[in-house]
PDB file of C-alpha atoms in Angstrom:
ATOM      1  CA  MET A1185      -0.664  -0.431   0.127  1.00  0.00           C
ATOM      2  CA  ASN A1186       1.199   3.451  -0.656  1.00  0.00           C
ATOM      3  CA  ARG A1187       0.710   5.858   2.366  1.00  0.00           C
ATOM      4  CA  ALA A1188       1.085   9.104   0.844  1.00  0.00           C
ATOM      5  CA  LYS A1189      -1.699   7.973  -1.598  1.00  0.00           C
ATOM      6  CA  THR A1190      -3.634   6.561   0.382  1.00  0.00           C
ATOM      7  CA  VAL A1191      -6.442   8.049   2.284  1.00  0.00           C
ATOM      8  CA  CYS A1192      -9.145   6.307   5.644  1.00  0.00           C
ATOM      9  CA  PHE A1193     -12.215   7.090   7.194  1.00  0.00           C
ATOM     10  CA  SER A1194     -12.572   7.700  10.845  1.00  0.00           C
ATOM     11  CA  GLY A1195     -15.741   9.043  12.435  1.00  0.00           C
ATOM     12  CA  TYR A1196     -19.038   8.441  14.514  1.00  0.00           C
ATOM     13  CA  ARG A1197     -21.017   5.415  14.923  1.00  0.00           C
ATOM     14  CA  PRO A1198     -24.420   7.323  14.632  1.00  0.00           C
ATOM     15  CA  GLU A1199     -25.538   7.007  18.267  1.00  0.00           C
ATOM     16  CA  LYS A1200     -23.109   9.814  18.400  1.00  0.00           C
ATOM     17  CA  PHE A1201     -24.105  11.962  15.908  1.00  0.00           C
ATOM     18  CA  PRO A1202     -24.897  14.993  16.301  1.00  0.00           C
ATOM     19  CA  PHE A1203     -28.429  14.836  13.846  1.00  0.00           C
ATOM     20  CA  PRO A1204     -30.176  11.709  12.454  1.00  0.00           C
ATOM     21  CA  LEU A1205     -28.211   9.707   9.741  1.00  0.00           C
ATOM     22  CA  GLU A1206     -31.109   9.913   8.000  1.00  0.00           C
ATOM     23  CA  ALA A1207     -32.573  10.822   4.757  1.00  0.00           C
ATOM     24  CA  GLY A1208     -34.608  14.188   4.985  1.00  0.00           C
ATOM     25  CA  CYS A1209     -32.240  15.765   7.488  1.00  0.00           C
ATOM     26  CA  ASP A1210     -30.366  18.507   6.591  1.00  0.00           C
ATOM     27  CA  ALA A1211     -27.032  18.219   8.332  1.00  0.00           C
ATOM     28  CA  TYR A1212     -27.523  14.479   6.720  1.00  0.00           C
ATOM     29  CA  ILE A1213     -28.106  16.004   3.836  1.00  0.00           C
ATOM     30  CA  ASN A1214     -25.293  18.408   3.889  1.00  0.00           C
ATOM     31  CA  LEU A1215     -22.365  15.970   5.718  1.00  0.00           C
ATOM     32  CA  GLN A1216     -22.917  13.751   2.370  1.00  0.00           C
ATOM     33  CA  ALA A1217     -21.707  16.412   0.803  1.00  0.00           C
ATOM     34  CA  GLY A1218     -19.039  17.256   2.204  1.00  0.00           C
ATOM     35  CA  ILE A1219     -17.946  13.828   2.089  1.00  0.00           C
ATOM     36  CA  THR A1220     -18.295  13.496  -1.287  1.00  0.00           C
ATOM     37  CA  ARG A1221     -16.745  17.076  -1.441  1.00  0.00           C
ATOM     38  CA  ALA A1222     -13.601  15.388   1.070  1.00  0.00           C
ATOM     39  CA  ILE A1223     -13.163  12.431  -1.732  1.00  0.00           C
ATOM     40  CA  GLY A1224     -12.807  15.060  -4.829  1.00  0.00           C
ATOM     41  CA  GLU A1225     -11.075  17.143  -3.211  1.00  0.00           C
ATOM     42  CA  SER A1226      -8.753  13.807  -2.388  1.00  0.00           C
ATOM     43  CA  VAL A1227      -8.466  12.148  -5.380  1.00  0.00           C
ATOM     44  CA  ILE A1228      -8.067  15.632  -7.194  1.00  0.00           C
ATOM     45  CA  ALA A1229      -5.140  15.953  -4.933  1.00  0.00           C
ATOM     46  CA  GLY A1230      -3.715  12.940  -6.301  1.00  0.00           C
ATOM     47  CA  TYR A1231      -5.313   9.773  -3.728  1.00  0.00           C
ATOM     48  CA  SER A1232      -6.305   7.001  -4.540  1.00  0.00           C
ATOM     49  CA  ARG A1233      -7.168   4.353  -2.242  1.00  0.00           C
ATOM     50  CA  PHE A1234      -9.144   4.809   0.505  1.00  0.00           C
ATOM     51  CA  LEU A1235      -9.752   2.656   3.975  1.00  0.00           C
ATOM     52  CA  SER A1236     -13.081   2.031   5.780  1.00  0.00           C
ATOM     53  CA  GLY A1237     -13.105   0.467   9.142  1.00  0.00           C
ATOM     54  CA  MET A1238     -16.270  -0.969   8.097  1.00  0.00           C
ATOM     55  CA  ALA A1239     -17.786   0.109  11.823  1.00  0.00           C
ATOM     56  CA  ARG A1240     -21.477   1.154  11.343  1.00  0.00           C
ATOM     57  CA  GLY A1241     -22.421   5.058  10.653  1.00  0.00           C
ATOM     58  CA  PHE A1242     -19.131   7.227   9.108  1.00  0.00           C
ATOM     59  CA  ASP A1243     -16.964   5.094   7.653  1.00  0.00           C
ATOM     60  CA  LEU A1244     -19.713   2.590   6.039  1.00  0.00           C
ATOM     61  CA  ILE A1245     -21.525   6.410   5.281  1.00  0.00           C
ATOM     62  CA  CYS A1246     -17.578   6.848   3.195  1.00  0.00           C
ATOM     63  CA  ALA A1247     -17.190   3.307   1.589  1.00  0.00           C
ATOM     64  CA  ALA A1248     -21.307   4.163   0.210  1.00  0.00           C
ATOM     65  CA  ILE A1249     -20.077   7.751  -1.344  1.00  0.00           C
ATOM     66  CA  LEU A1250     -16.921   6.072  -2.967  1.00  0.00           C
ATOM     67  CA  LEU A1251     -18.339   3.064  -4.897  1.00  0.00           C
ATOM     68  CA  GLU A1252     -21.355   5.590  -6.100  1.00  0.00           C
ATOM     69  CA  MET A1253     -18.628   8.097  -6.722  1.00  0.00           C
ATOM     70  CA  LYS A1254     -17.652   5.158  -8.582  1.00  0.00           C
ATOM     71  CA  GLU A1255     -20.215   4.055 -10.559  1.00  0.00           C
ATOM     72  CA  ILE A1256     -21.407   7.575 -11.679  1.00  0.00           C
ATOM     73  CA  SER A1257     -17.754   8.558 -12.815  1.00  0.00           C
ATOM     74  CA  SER A1258     -15.705   7.171 -14.858  1.00  0.00           C
ATOM     75  CA  VAL A1259     -13.239   9.471 -12.990  1.00  0.00           C
ATOM     76  CA  TYR A1260     -13.680   7.058 -10.256  1.00  0.00           C
ATOM     77  CA  ALA A1261     -13.529   4.446 -11.651  1.00  0.00           C
ATOM     78  CA  ASP A1262      -9.763   2.668 -10.843  1.00  0.00           C
ATOM     79  CA  ILE A1263      -9.545   4.052  -7.567  1.00  0.00           C
ATOM     80  CA  GLU A1264      -9.271   2.146  -5.130  1.00  0.00           C
ATOM     81  CA  LEU A1265     -11.771   0.784  -0.993  1.00  0.00           C
ATOM     82  CA  VAL A1266     -10.447  -1.229   0.937  1.00  0.00           C
ATOM     83  CA  ALA A1267     -12.740  -2.827   3.629  1.00  0.00           C
ATOM     84  CA  VAL A1268     -10.402  -3.073   6.909  1.00  0.00           C
ATOM     85  CA  LEU A1269     -11.978  -5.934   8.728  1.00  0.00           C
ATOM     86  CA  PRO A1270     -10.901  -5.426  12.662  1.00  0.00           C
ATOM     87  CA  PHE A1271     -11.384  -9.515  12.973  1.00  0.00           C
ATOM     88  CA  THR A1272     -13.723 -12.486  10.749  1.00  0.00           C
ATOM     89  CA  GLY A1273     -17.071 -12.234  10.665  1.00  0.00           C
ATOM     90  CA  HIS A1274     -17.247  -8.746  11.227  1.00  0.00           C
ATOM     91  CA  GLY A1275     -20.989  -7.679  10.454  1.00  0.00           C
ATOM     92  CA  PHE A1276     -24.520  -6.654  11.756  1.00  0.00           C
ATOM     93  CA  LYS A1277     -27.656  -6.856  11.069  1.00  0.00           C
ATOM     94  CA  GLY A1278     -30.363  -4.665   9.856  1.00  0.00           C
ATOM     95  CA  ARG A1279     -29.912  -0.722   7.270  1.00  0.00           C
ATOM     96  CA  TRP A1280     -25.952  -0.727   8.240  1.00  0.00           C
ATOM     97  CA  GLY A1281     -26.060  -4.624   7.951  1.00  0.00           C
ATOM     98  CA  ASN A1282     -27.635  -4.426   4.716  1.00  0.00           C
ATOM     99  CA  ILE A1283     -24.832  -1.446   4.166  1.00  0.00           C
ATOM    100  CA  HIS A1284     -21.577  -3.148   5.974  1.00  0.00           C
ATOM    101  CA  ASP A1285     -22.463  -6.199   3.191  1.00  0.00           C
ATOM    102  CA  MET A1286     -23.228  -4.558  -0.057  1.00  0.00           C
ATOM    103  CA  ILE A1287     -19.968  -2.470   0.672  1.00  0.00           C
ATOM    104  CA  LEU A1288     -18.211  -5.802   1.081  1.00  0.00           C
ATOM    105  CA  GLU A1289     -19.995  -7.044  -2.365  1.00  0.00           C
ATOM    106  CA  GLN A1290     -17.736  -4.221  -3.631  1.00  0.00           C
ATOM    107  CA  VAL A1291     -14.418  -3.529  -2.453  1.00  0.00           C
ATOM    108  CA  ASP A1292     -11.606  -3.134  -4.299  1.00  0.00           C
ATOM    109  CA  GLU A1293      -9.229  -5.385  -1.440  1.00  0.00           C
ATOM    110  CA  VAL A1294     -10.065  -6.713   2.100  1.00  0.00           C
ATOM    111  CA  VAL A1295      -8.149  -6.411   4.810  1.00  0.00           C
ATOM    112  CA  THR A1296      -9.040  -8.351   8.238  1.00  0.00           C
ATOM    113  CA  LEU A1297      -6.908  -7.963  11.078  1.00  0.00           C
ATOM    114  CA  SER A1298      -7.551 -11.212  13.534  1.00  0.00           C
ATOM    115  CA  ASP A1299      -9.158 -14.136  13.641  1.00  0.00           C
ATOM    116  CA  ARG A1300     -11.837 -13.364  16.711  1.00  0.00           C
ATOM    117  CA  HIS A1301     -12.765 -11.077  18.567  1.00  0.00           C
ATOM    118  CA  HIS A1302     -10.882  -9.142  21.737  1.00  0.00           C
ATOM    119  CA  ARG A1303     -10.994  -6.453  23.411  1.00  0.00           C
ATOM    120  CA  ALA A1304      -8.507  -4.624  21.700  1.00  0.00           C
ATOM    121  CA  VAL A1305      -9.565  -5.255  18.372  1.00  0.00           C
ATOM    122  CA  TYR A1306     -11.317  -1.957  17.108  1.00  0.00           C
ATOM    123  CA  LEU A1307      -8.152   0.470  18.558  1.00  0.00           C
ATOM    124  CA  ALA A1308      -5.445  -1.984  16.249  1.00  0.00           C
ATOM    125  CA  ARG A1309      -7.594  -1.238  13.283  1.00  0.00           C
ATOM    126  CA  ASN A1310      -8.055   2.252  13.241  1.00  0.00           C
ATOM    127  CA  GLN A1311      -3.820   2.270  13.957  1.00  0.00           C
ATOM    128  CA  TYR A1312      -3.447   0.044  10.493  1.00  0.00           C
ATOM    129  CA  MET A1313      -5.877   2.847   9.127  1.00  0.00           C
ATOM    130  CA  VAL A1314      -3.563   5.539  10.546  1.00  0.00           C
ATOM    131  CA  GLU A1315      -0.311   3.844   9.696  1.00  0.00           C
ATOM    132  CA  GLN A1316      -1.109   2.946   6.261  1.00  0.00           C
ATOM    133  CA  SER A1317      -2.209   6.043   5.354  1.00  0.00           C
ATOM    134  CA  GLY A1318      -1.615  10.230   4.075  1.00  0.00           C
ATOM    135  CA  ARG A1319      -4.520  11.490   4.807  1.00  0.00           C
ATOM    136  CA  LEU A1320      -7.240  11.250   7.697  1.00  0.00           C
ATOM    137  CA  LEU A1321     -10.909  11.636   6.684  1.00  0.00           C
ATOM    138  CA  CYS A1322     -13.484  11.727  10.004  1.00  0.00           C
ATOM    139  CA  TYR A1323     -15.467  13.469  11.726  1.00  0.00           C
ATOM    140  CA  PHE A1324     -14.535  14.653  15.132  1.00  0.00           C
ATOM    141  CA  ASP A1325     -16.488  16.701  17.661  1.00  0.00           C
ATOM    142  CA  GLY A1326     -14.454  16.446  20.692  1.00  0.00           C
ATOM    143  CA  GLN A1327     -15.929  12.882  22.013  1.00  0.00           C
ATOM    144  CA  LEU A1328     -13.880  11.017  23.652  1.00  0.00           C
ATOM    145  CA  GLY A1329     -13.523   7.392  21.616  1.00  0.00           C
ATOM    146  CA  GLY A1330     -12.520   5.737  18.944  1.00  0.00           C
ATOM    147  CA  THR A1331     -12.326   8.475  16.129  1.00  0.00           C
ATOM    148  CA  ALA A1332     -10.223  10.773  19.101  1.00  0.00           C
ATOM    149  CA  HIS A1333      -7.912   7.542  18.930  1.00  0.00           C
ATOM    150  CA  THR A1334      -7.142   7.744  16.021  1.00  0.00           C
ATOM    151  CA  VAL A1335      -7.733  11.686  15.348  1.00  0.00           C
ATOM    152  CA  ARG A1336      -4.527  11.580  17.591  1.00  0.00           C
ATOM    153  CA  CYS A1337      -3.085   8.935  16.346  1.00  0.00           C
ATOM    154  CA  ALA A1338      -2.997  10.539  12.650  1.00  0.00           C
ATOM    155  CA  ILE A1339      -1.955  13.594  14.371  1.00  0.00           C
ATOM    156  CA  ARG A1340       0.283  11.319  16.140  1.00  0.00           C
ATOM    157  CA  GLN A1341       2.323  10.286  12.346  1.00  0.00           C
ATOM    158  CA  GLY A1342       1.974  13.320  11.126  1.00  0.00           C
ATOM    159  CA  LEU A1343      -1.347  13.070   8.455  1.00  0.00           C
ATOM    160  CA  GLU A1344      -3.667  15.493   6.385  1.00  0.00           C
ATOM    161  CA  ILE A1345      -7.070  15.902   9.043  1.00  0.00           C
ATOM    162  CA  HIS A1346      -9.591  16.802   6.851  1.00  0.00           C
ATOM    163  CA  ASN A1347     -12.989  17.067   9.086  1.00  0.00           C
ATOM    164  CA  LEU A1348     -16.412  17.074   8.378  1.00  0.00           C
ATOM    165  CA  ALA A1349     -17.201  18.722  12.224  1.00  0.00           C
ATOM    166  CA  GLU A1350     -15.211  21.835  11.333  1.00  0.00           C
ATOM    167  CA  TYR A1351     -12.640  20.973  14.990  1.00  0.00           C
ATOM    168  CA  ASP A1352      -9.316  22.685  15.678  1.00  0.00           C
ATOM    169  CA  VAL A1353      -7.906  18.970  16.454  1.00  0.00           C
ATOM    170  CA  GLN A1354      -5.071  20.492  16.492  1.00  0.00           C
ATOM    171  CA  ALA A1355      -6.276  22.966  19.858  1.00  0.00           C
ATOM    172  CA  ASP A1356      -7.441  20.249  21.481  1.00  0.00           C
ATOM    173  CA  LEU A1357      -6.415  20.123  24.730  1.00  0.00           C
ATOM    174  CA  PHE A1358      -6.775  16.583  25.863  1.00  0.00           C
ATOM    175  CA  LEU A1359      -5.142  15.489  22.201  1.00  0.00           C
ATOM    176  CA  ASN A1360      -1.465  16.099  23.635  1.00  0.00           C
TER     177      ASN A1360
END
């Protein structure tokens, strides 16, 4: 994997967003537009591989948008989407499970990091994605959790950070 040409996605699960991730919600529509714009800007900047940790919420939304962009425009035809699964059998039920399965059927590559679920499997996935990337596309508004950990790792690794929450991650005191 060429780190200089790779972007990873990290953001909240649906319950942590300050708005519902549902059609008809203006904030969600704006988020989708922001993701589309950020992916397009990344491609223009020379990025050609995108890593999704395949978590419910932001990760799956980004992956679905990228697949849609690849489908409707030849500009994105050669862009690669990699599903980074934290463990074998990773998945969900319901709406997010359907999205997860649809994405898995269309990705260019699947990387599975563990043969079983364990306590640190999600942190290991996040660390792996940061280590493989030159840019982080995220939605981070300061909440503690996996996204905060990923942002801290990205800062330490010197990644470009494109935060769609418009939150100054460098100024956040808990990151120091």
